[in-house]
C-alpha cells in the first residue's frame, strides 16, 4: 500500500455553503417540487444558454424522459455508441425500441459520424451522441446527418457539462441534452439529472413524463383551485427534490472553478505522461473546450498489460477504473439483441487498452505526480 494513502478516481466537492443550503431547504415549507427545483432549472438553462431545463431524479431518468419526448417507441431504432455507460442504450430499450451500435473514432473514442450514417434505415428515429470523457462529439457532422435523414439528435452530456464546441456550449448542440448530477460528475445533487432543450413541445412532454404522465402539477392545480387532473400518458415518478436542487444551485456556483481545476490537472497529466513510453492519451480537437469528466489513457506497451497495471495501481491505492466495457458485449444485449464481438471493432480494441486515471476538483498537482510515479514504477520506461 502507498504510504500517502488512497486517491479515488473521482470525488464530490462539498463545502459549508452546500451544507447550509440543504439545511435551509430542510427548514422550509417544501421538501420536494418547491421553488428550488424551478430555480435550479432556470440556473442550468441560463448557464447553457437554452430556453428550457427539466430536472429529474437522475441522469438515467433524464435519458428515459428524452426518449419518451422524442416519441421513440416499439419498432424504432436509435443509434448509440458502444463506448458509454449502459444507461445510454438502456433508455432506448425502456421505450421498447432497439439500440443500434455505431462504432467510435479511434483517436477520440467518440461516435464516428460515418459509422452512424451506415446504420441508418427507415426505422431509425434518433441518434444519441455521448460526449465521452467530456469531449464534445463531432456535432457539425452529426447535425448534418440528422437533418439529411430527418432524425432527432440527442446528446448524452453526462460527461460534458461546461464543455464547448466551436465556442458553443454543450446544451445548445442537440435537440435535447442530458446531464447527470451523480457525485462523480461535474456538479452533484446526490442523485439527479436534467434535460435541456430549446423546444417548447419537448419541454412539455418531459415535464409530463417525470410526473406520472399527468398534464398539470400540484402548483398549477392549487393556483386554479381545482382537484381535477388528467393522466394522458403512462409516465413515472422521476421527480427531484427541493433538497437536491438547493444543493445543485450551490454546486453550480462552483462549476467554473471545478472545470478550471479539471483542466489544470489534465494539462499536468499530459505534461508528465508524455515522458512515459507506452502510454497514449486521447486526442483533443482544437475546436473544443474539454470538460475532463474522465482522464483516459491507452496502455500500449509490451512491458505490462492493462489488467496487471489496473491491479497493481489499485493495490498502490490509486483508484484507476475502466470506462467502459462496450455496451453491446454485456450479456443482456447479447441475449436480447444478438450483439457480439466484431460489431464495433474500434471500441472493442480500445477497451483492451483504456484506463481512467483519478481526476476531481480537490485533487492536487502532486497527486497527479504521484499517480504517474506509480505508473512509471510499473511500466519502468522513460522516453
Ligand atoms: C452517469 C452517466 C449516466 C447516468 O446517470 P445517472 O445519474 O447515474 O443515472 C448516463 N450516461 C453517461 C454517459 C453517464 O456517465
Coordinates of C-alpha atoms and ligand atoms in Angstrom, one line a residue:
X1 CA 0.0 0.0 0.0
X2 CA 1.1 3.5 -0.8
X3 CA 2.1 5.4 2.4
X4 CA 0.5 8.6 1.1
X5 CA -3.0 7.0 1.2
X6 CA -5.7 6.4 -1.4
X7 CA -6.5 8.6 -4.4
X8 CA -10.0 7.9 -5.7
X9 CA -10.8 8.2 -9.4
X10 CA -13.5 10.8 -8.7
X11 CA -15.0 12.5 -5.7
X12 CA -17.6 15.2 -5.0
X13 CA -16.5 18.6 -3.6
X14 CA -18.9 19.7 -0.8
X15 CA -18.3 22.9 1.2
X16 CA -20.1 24.7 4.0
X17 CA -22.2 26.7 1.5
X18 CA -23.6 23.4 0.1
X19 CA -24.4 22.2 3.6
X20 CA -26.0 25.5 4.6
X21 CA -28.3 25.5 1.6
X22 CA -29.6 21.9 2.2
X23 CA -30.2 22.7 5.9
X24 CA -32.1 25.9 4.8
X25 CA -34.3 23.8 2.5
X26 CA -35.0 21.3 5.3
X27 CA -36.3 24.2 7.4
X28 CA -38.5 25.5 4.5
X29 CA -42.1 24.6 3.5
X30 CA -41.1 22.3 0.6
X31 CA -39.0 19.2 0.6
X32 CA -39.9 18.3 -3.0
X33 CA -41.1 20.2 -6.1
X34 CA -40.9 23.6 -4.5
X35 CA -39.1 26.8 -5.5
X36 CA -35.6 25.3 -5.6
X37 CA -36.5 23.0 -8.5
X38 CA -37.5 25.8 -10.7
X39 CA -34.6 28.0 -9.6
X40 CA -32.1 25.2 -10.4
X41 CA -33.7 24.5 -13.7
X42 CA -33.5 28.2 -14.6
X43 CA -29.9 28.4 -13.4
X44 CA -28.8 25.5 -15.6
X45 CA -30.8 26.7 -18.6
X46 CA -29.1 30.1 -18.1
X47 CA -25.6 28.5 -17.8
X48 CA -26.1 26.5 -21.0
X49 CA -28.0 29.3 -22.9
X50 CA -31.1 27.3 -23.6
X51 CA -34.8 28.0 -23.2
X52 CA -35.9 25.0 -21.1
X53 CA -34.5 22.8 -18.4
X54 CA -36.4 19.9 -16.8
X55 CA -34.8 18.4 -13.6
X56 CA -35.4 14.8 -12.8
X57 CA -34.3 12.2 -10.2
X58 CA -31.1 11.0 -12.1
X59 CA -29.3 11.0 -15.4
X60 CA -30.9 7.7 -16.4
X61 CA -34.4 9.1 -15.8
X62 CA -33.4 12.1 -17.9
X63 CA -32.4 9.8 -20.8
X64 CA -35.7 7.9 -20.5
X65 CA -37.6 11.2 -20.4
X66 CA -35.8 12.3 -23.6
X67 CA -36.6 9.1 -25.4
X68 CA -40.3 9.5 -24.5
X69 CA -40.3 13.2 -25.5
X70 CA -38.7 12.2 -28.8
X71 CA -41.5 9.8 -29.4
X72 CA -39.2 6.7 -29.5
X73 CA -41.3 3.5 -29.3
X74 CA -41.6 -0.1 -30.4
X75 CA -40.5 -0.6 -34.0
X76 CA -38.0 2.3 -33.8
X77 CA -34.2 2.1 -33.8
X78 CA -31.9 4.6 -32.1
X79 CA -28.2 4.8 -32.9
X80 CA -25.9 4.8 -29.9
X81 CA -22.2 4.4 -29.4
X82 CA -20.8 1.3 -27.6
X83 CA -18.3 3.3 -25.6
X84 CA -20.7 4.6 -22.9
X85 CA -22.4 3.8 -19.6
X86 CA -25.1 1.1 -20.1
X87 CA -27.9 3.7 -19.3
X88 CA -27.5 5.4 -22.7
X89 CA -28.6 2.3 -24.5
X90 CA -31.0 1.1 -21.7
X91 CA -33.1 4.2 -22.1
X92 CA -33.8 3.2 -25.7
X93 CA -34.9 -0.3 -24.5
X94 CA -37.1 1.2 -21.8
X95 CA -39.2 2.6 -24.6
X96 CA -39.4 -0.7 -26.4
X97 CA -37.1 0.4 -29.2
X98 CA -33.8 -1.1 -30.5
X99 CA -30.4 0.4 -29.8
X100 CA -28.2 0.1 -32.8
X101 CA -24.5 0.4 -32.1
X102 CA -22.3 2.6 -34.3
X103 CA -18.6 2.3 -33.7
X104 CA -16.3 5.1 -32.4
X105 CA -13.4 7.1 -33.7
X106 CA -10.0 5.5 -32.6
X107 CA -8.5 8.9 -31.7
X108 CA -11.2 10.3 -29.5
X109 CA -13.5 7.3 -28.8
X110 CA -16.4 9.4 -29.8
X111 CA -19.2 8.1 -32.1
X112 CA -18.0 8.2 -35.7
X113 CA -20.4 10.0 -38.0
X114 CA -19.5 7.9 -41.0
X115 CA -20.4 4.7 -39.0
X116 CA -23.7 6.4 -37.9
X117 CA -24.7 7.0 -41.5
X118 CA -24.1 3.3 -42.4
X119 CA -26.6 2.3 -39.7
X120 CA -29.5 4.5 -40.8
X121 CA -32.6 2.8 -42.3
X122 CA -36.3 3.5 -42.4
X123 CA -36.7 2.5 -38.7
X124 CA -34.1 5.0 -37.4
X125 CA -35.6 7.7 -35.3
X126 CA -32.8 9.3 -33.4
X127 CA -29.0 9.5 -32.8
X128 CA -27.5 9.7 -29.3
X129 CA -24.2 11.4 -29.1
X130 CA -22.2 10.7 -26.0
X131 CA -19.5 13.3 -25.1
X132 CA -17.2 10.6 -23.8
X133 CA -14.8 11.8 -21.1
X134 CA -16.0 15.4 -21.5
X135 CA -15.0 15.9 -25.2
X136 CA -18.0 17.2 -27.3
X137 CA -18.8 14.9 -30.3
X138 CA -18.5 15.9 -34.0
X139 CA -21.7 17.9 -33.8
X140 CA -21.4 19.6 -37.2
X141 CA -21.4 16.2 -38.9
X142 CA -24.0 14.6 -36.6
X143 CA -26.4 17.5 -37.1
X144 CA -25.9 17.4 -40.9
X145 CA -26.7 13.6 -40.8
X146 CA -29.7 14.2 -38.6
X147 CA -31.0 16.9 -40.9
X148 CA -30.4 14.9 -44.0
X149 CA -32.4 11.8 -42.7
X150 CA -34.9 13.8 -40.6
X151 CA -33.7 12.3 -37.3
X152 CA -33.5 13.7 -33.8
X153 CA -30.1 14.3 -32.3
X154 CA -29.9 13.7 -28.5
X155 CA -26.8 14.5 -26.6
X156 CA -25.9 12.4 -23.6
X157 CA -23.7 15.1 -22.0
X158 CA -23.3 13.4 -18.6
X159 CA -19.6 13.9 -19.0
X160 CA -19.5 17.3 -20.6
X161 CA -21.4 19.9 -18.6
X162 CA -19.5 23.2 -19.2
X163 CA -17.7 21.9 -22.4
X164 CA -17.8 23.9 -25.6
X165 CA -17.8 23.0 -29.3
X166 CA -16.7 25.7 -31.7
X167 CA -17.4 28.2 -29.0
X168 CA -21.0 27.0 -28.4
X169 CA -21.9 25.5 -25.0
X170 CA -22.9 21.9 -24.6
X171 CA -26.7 22.0 -24.2
X172 CA -27.2 24.0 -27.4
X173 CA -25.8 21.4 -29.8
X174 CA -28.6 18.9 -30.0
X175 CA -32.4 18.7 -29.9
X176 CA -32.2 17.6 -26.3
X177 CA -29.2 17.3 -24.0
X178 CA -28.9 15.2 -20.8
X179 CA -26.9 15.8 -17.7
X180 CA -26.3 13.7 -14.6
X181 CA -25.6 15.1 -11.1
X182 CA -24.2 11.9 -9.6
X183 CA -21.4 12.6 -7.1
X184 CA -18.6 11.8 -9.6
X185 CA -20.0 14.2 -12.3
X186 CA -19.1 17.9 -12.6
X187 CA -21.7 19.1 -10.1
X188 CA -23.8 16.9 -7.8
X189 CA -27.2 16.7 -6.2
X190 CA -26.5 13.3 -4.7
X191 CA -28.6 11.7 -7.4
X192 CA -30.1 13.9 -10.1
X193 CA -30.4 14.6 -13.8
X194 CA -31.7 17.2 -16.3
X195 CA -32.8 17.5 -19.9
X196 CA -32.2 20.9 -21.6
X197 CA -33.9 21.9 -24.8
X198 CA -35.0 24.9 -26.8
X199 CA -38.1 23.2 -28.0
X200 CA -41.4 24.0 -26.1
X201 CA -43.1 20.8 -27.1
X202 CA -40.3 18.6 -25.9
X203 CA -40.2 20.5 -22.6
X204 CA -43.9 19.9 -22.0
X205 CA -43.6 16.2 -22.7
X206 CA -40.5 15.9 -20.4
X207 CA -42.4 17.5 -17.5
X208 CA -45.4 15.3 -18.1
X209 CA -43.3 12.1 -18.2
X210 CA -41.5 12.9 -14.9
X211 CA -44.9 13.2 -13.2
X212 CA -46.8 10.0 -14.0
X213 CA -48.0 11.3 -17.4
X214 CA -50.2 13.9 -15.7
X215 CA -50.6 17.1 -17.6
X216 CA -50.5 19.6 -14.7
X217 CA -48.6 19.7 -11.4
X218 CA -49.9 20.4 -7.9
X219 CA -48.9 24.1 -8.1
X220 CA -50.9 24.6 -11.2
X221 CA -54.0 22.9 -9.6
X222 CA -53.7 24.9 -6.5
X223 CA -53.5 28.2 -8.5
X224 CA -56.5 27.2 -10.5
X225 CA -58.3 26.0 -7.3
X226 CA -59.2 22.6 -8.8
X227 CA -58.7 19.0 -7.9
X228 CA -59.0 17.9 -11.5
X229 CA -56.1 16.4 -13.3
X230 CA -55.7 14.2 -16.3
X231 CA -53.3 11.4 -16.9
X232 CA -52.9 11.3 -20.6
X233 CA -49.9 9.0 -21.0
X234 CA -48.1 6.4 -18.9
X235 CA -45.3 8.3 -17.1
X236 CA -43.1 7.7 -14.0
X237 CA -42.3 9.4 -10.7
X238 CA -39.0 10.8 -11.8
X239 CA -39.2 14.0 -9.7
X240 CA -36.2 15.5 -8.0
X241 CA -36.4 17.1 -4.5
X242 CA -36.0 20.7 -3.4
X243 CA -33.2 19.5 -1.1
X244 CA -31.3 18.2 -4.1
X245 CA -32.0 21.3 -6.2
X246 CA -30.8 23.5 -3.4
X247 CA -27.5 21.6 -3.4
X248 CA -27.4 21.8 -7.2
X249 CA -27.7 25.6 -7.1
X250 CA -24.9 25.9 -4.6
X251 CA -22.8 23.5 -6.7
X252 CA -23.4 25.3 -9.9
X253 CA -21.8 28.5 -8.5
X254 CA -18.6 26.5 -8.2
X255 CA -18.8 24.9 -11.6
X256 CA -16.3 27.4 -13.3
X257 CA -13.8 26.6 -10.5
X258 CA -14.4 22.8 -10.9
X259 CA -13.9 23.0 -14.6
X260 CA -10.7 25.0 -14.2
X261 CA -9.3 22.5 -11.7
X262 CA -10.1 19.6 -14.0
X263 CA -8.5 21.3 -17.0
X264 CA -5.4 22.2 -15.0
X265 CA -5.0 18.6 -13.7
X266 CA -5.4 17.2 -17.3
X267 CA -2.8 19.7 -18.6
X268 CA -0.4 18.5 -15.9
X269 CA -1.1 14.8 -16.6
X270 CA -0.3 15.4 -20.2
X271 CA 3.0 17.2 -19.4
X272 CA 4.3 14.4 -17.2
X273 CA 2.8 11.5 -19.2
X274 CA 4.4 12.4 -22.5
X275 CA 7.7 11.2 -20.9
X276 CA 6.3 7.7 -20.3
X277 CA 6.8 5.1 -23.0
X278 CA 3.8 3.1 -24.0
X279 CA 1.1 5.4 -22.7
X280 CA -1.1 7.4 -25.1
X281 CA -3.7 10.0 -24.2
X282 CA -6.9 10.6 -26.2
X283 CA -6.9 13.1 -29.0
X284 CA -8.4 16.5 -28.2
X285 CA -9.7 18.6 -31.2
X286 CA -8.5 22.1 -31.3
X287 CA -12.1 23.5 -31.7
X288 CA -13.4 22.1 -28.3
X289 CA -13.1 23.2 -24.7
X290 CA -12.9 19.8 -22.9
X291 CA -14.7 19.3 -19.6
X292 CA -12.5 16.4 -18.4
X293 CA -15.0 14.3 -16.5
X294 CA -12.5 11.5 -17.1
X295 CA -8.8 11.4 -17.8
X296 CA -8.4 8.3 -20.0
X297 CA -5.1 6.8 -21.1
X298 CA -4.4 4.0 -23.5
X299 CA -1.9 1.4 -22.3
X300 CA 0.1 0.3 -25.3
X301 CA 3.3 -1.4 -24.1
X302 CA 4.8 -4.9 -24.1
X303 CA 6.1 -4.3 -20.6
X304 CA 2.8 -4.6 -18.8
X305 CA -0.8 -5.5 -19.6
X306 CA -3.7 -3.1 -18.8
X307 CA -5.0 -5.8 -16.5
X308 CA -1.9 -6.0 -14.4
X309 CA -1.5 -2.3 -14.4
X310 CA -5.0 -1.9 -13.2
X311 CA -4.4 -4.4 -10.4
X312 CA -1.1 -3.0 -9.3
X313 CA -2.2 0.6 -9.3
X314 CA -5.3 -0.3 -7.2
X315 CA -3.1 -2.1 -4.7
X316 CA -0.9 1.0 -4.6
X317 CA -4.0 3.0 -3.5
X318 CA -4.7 4.6 -6.9
X319 CA -8.3 4.5 -7.8
X320 CA -8.0 3.7 -11.5
X321 CA -11.0 2.5 -13.5
X322 CA -12.1 1.3 -16.9
X323 CA -14.7 3.3 -18.8
X324 CA -16.3 1.4 -20.4
X325 CA -17.0 -2.3 -21.2
X326 CA -18.5 -1.8 -24.7
X327 CA -22.3 -1.9 -24.1
X328 CA -23.0 -4.4 -26.8
X329 CA -20.8 -7.0 -25.1
X330 CA -22.9 -7.1 -21.9
X331 CA -24.9 -10.4 -21.5
X332 CA -28.3 -8.5 -21.6
X333 CA -27.5 -7.1 -25.1
X334 CA -26.0 -10.3 -26.4
X335 CA -29.1 -12.2 -25.3
X336 CA -31.8 -9.7 -26.2
X337 CA -30.3 -8.3 -29.4
X338 CA -27.8 -10.9 -30.5
X339 CA -24.9 -8.4 -30.4
X340 CA -21.3 -9.9 -30.3
X341 CA -17.6 -9.2 -30.7
X342 CA -16.8 -7.8 -34.1
X343 CA -19.8 -5.4 -34.2
X344 CA -17.7 -2.4 -33.1
X345 CA -14.1 -3.3 -33.6
X346 CA -12.6 0.1 -32.8
X347 CA -14.4 0.3 -29.4
X348 CA -13.5 -3.4 -28.7
X349 CA -9.8 -2.8 -29.4
X350 CA -9.7 0.4 -27.3
X351 CA -11.5 -1.4 -24.5
X352 CA -8.4 -3.7 -24.1
X353 CA -6.2 -0.6 -23.5
X354 CA -8.1 2.1 -21.7
X355 CA -7.6 3.1 -18.1
X356 CA -9.2 6.1 -16.4
X357 CA -6.8 7.9 -14.0
X358 CA -8.0 9.9 -11.0
X359 CA -9.3 13.4 -11.7
X360 CA -11.6 15.5 -9.4
X361 CA -11.6 19.2 -8.3
X362 CA -10.0 18.6 -4.9
X363 CA -7.1 16.6 -6.4
X364 CA -3.7 18.3 -6.1
X365 CA -1.0 18.6 -8.7
X366 CA 1.4 16.5 -6.6
X367 CA -1.2 13.7 -6.5
X368 CA -1.0 13.7 -10.3
X369 CA 2.8 13.3 -10.0
X370 CA 2.2 10.5 -7.5
X371 CA -0.1 8.6 -9.9
X372 CA 2.4 9.0 -12.7
X373 CA 5.2 7.8 -10.5
X374 CA 3.2 4.7 -9.7
X375 CA 2.6 4.2 -13.4
X376 CA 6.3 4.6 -14.1
X377 CA 7.2 2.2 -11.4
X378 CA 5.0 -0.5 -13.1
X379 CA 6.0 0.3 -16.7
X380 CA 9.5 1.2 -15.9
X381 CA 10.5 3.0 -19.1
X382 CA 11.0 6.7 -19.8
X383 CA 11.1 8.0 -23.3
Ligands
LIG1 C1 -23.5 8.9 -15.3 C2 -24.0 8.6 -16.7 C3 -25.3 8.3 -16.9 C4 -26.3 8.0 -15.9 O1 -26.5 9.0 -15.0 P1 -27.1 8.6 -13.5 O2 -27.3 10.0 -12.9 O3 -26.1 7.8 -12.8 O4 -28.4 7.9 -13.7 C5 -25.7 8.1 -18.3 N1 -24.8 8.3 -19.3 C6 -23.5 8.5 -19.0 C7 -22.6 8.7 -20.2 C8 -23.1 8.7 -17.7 O5 -21.8 9.0 -17.5

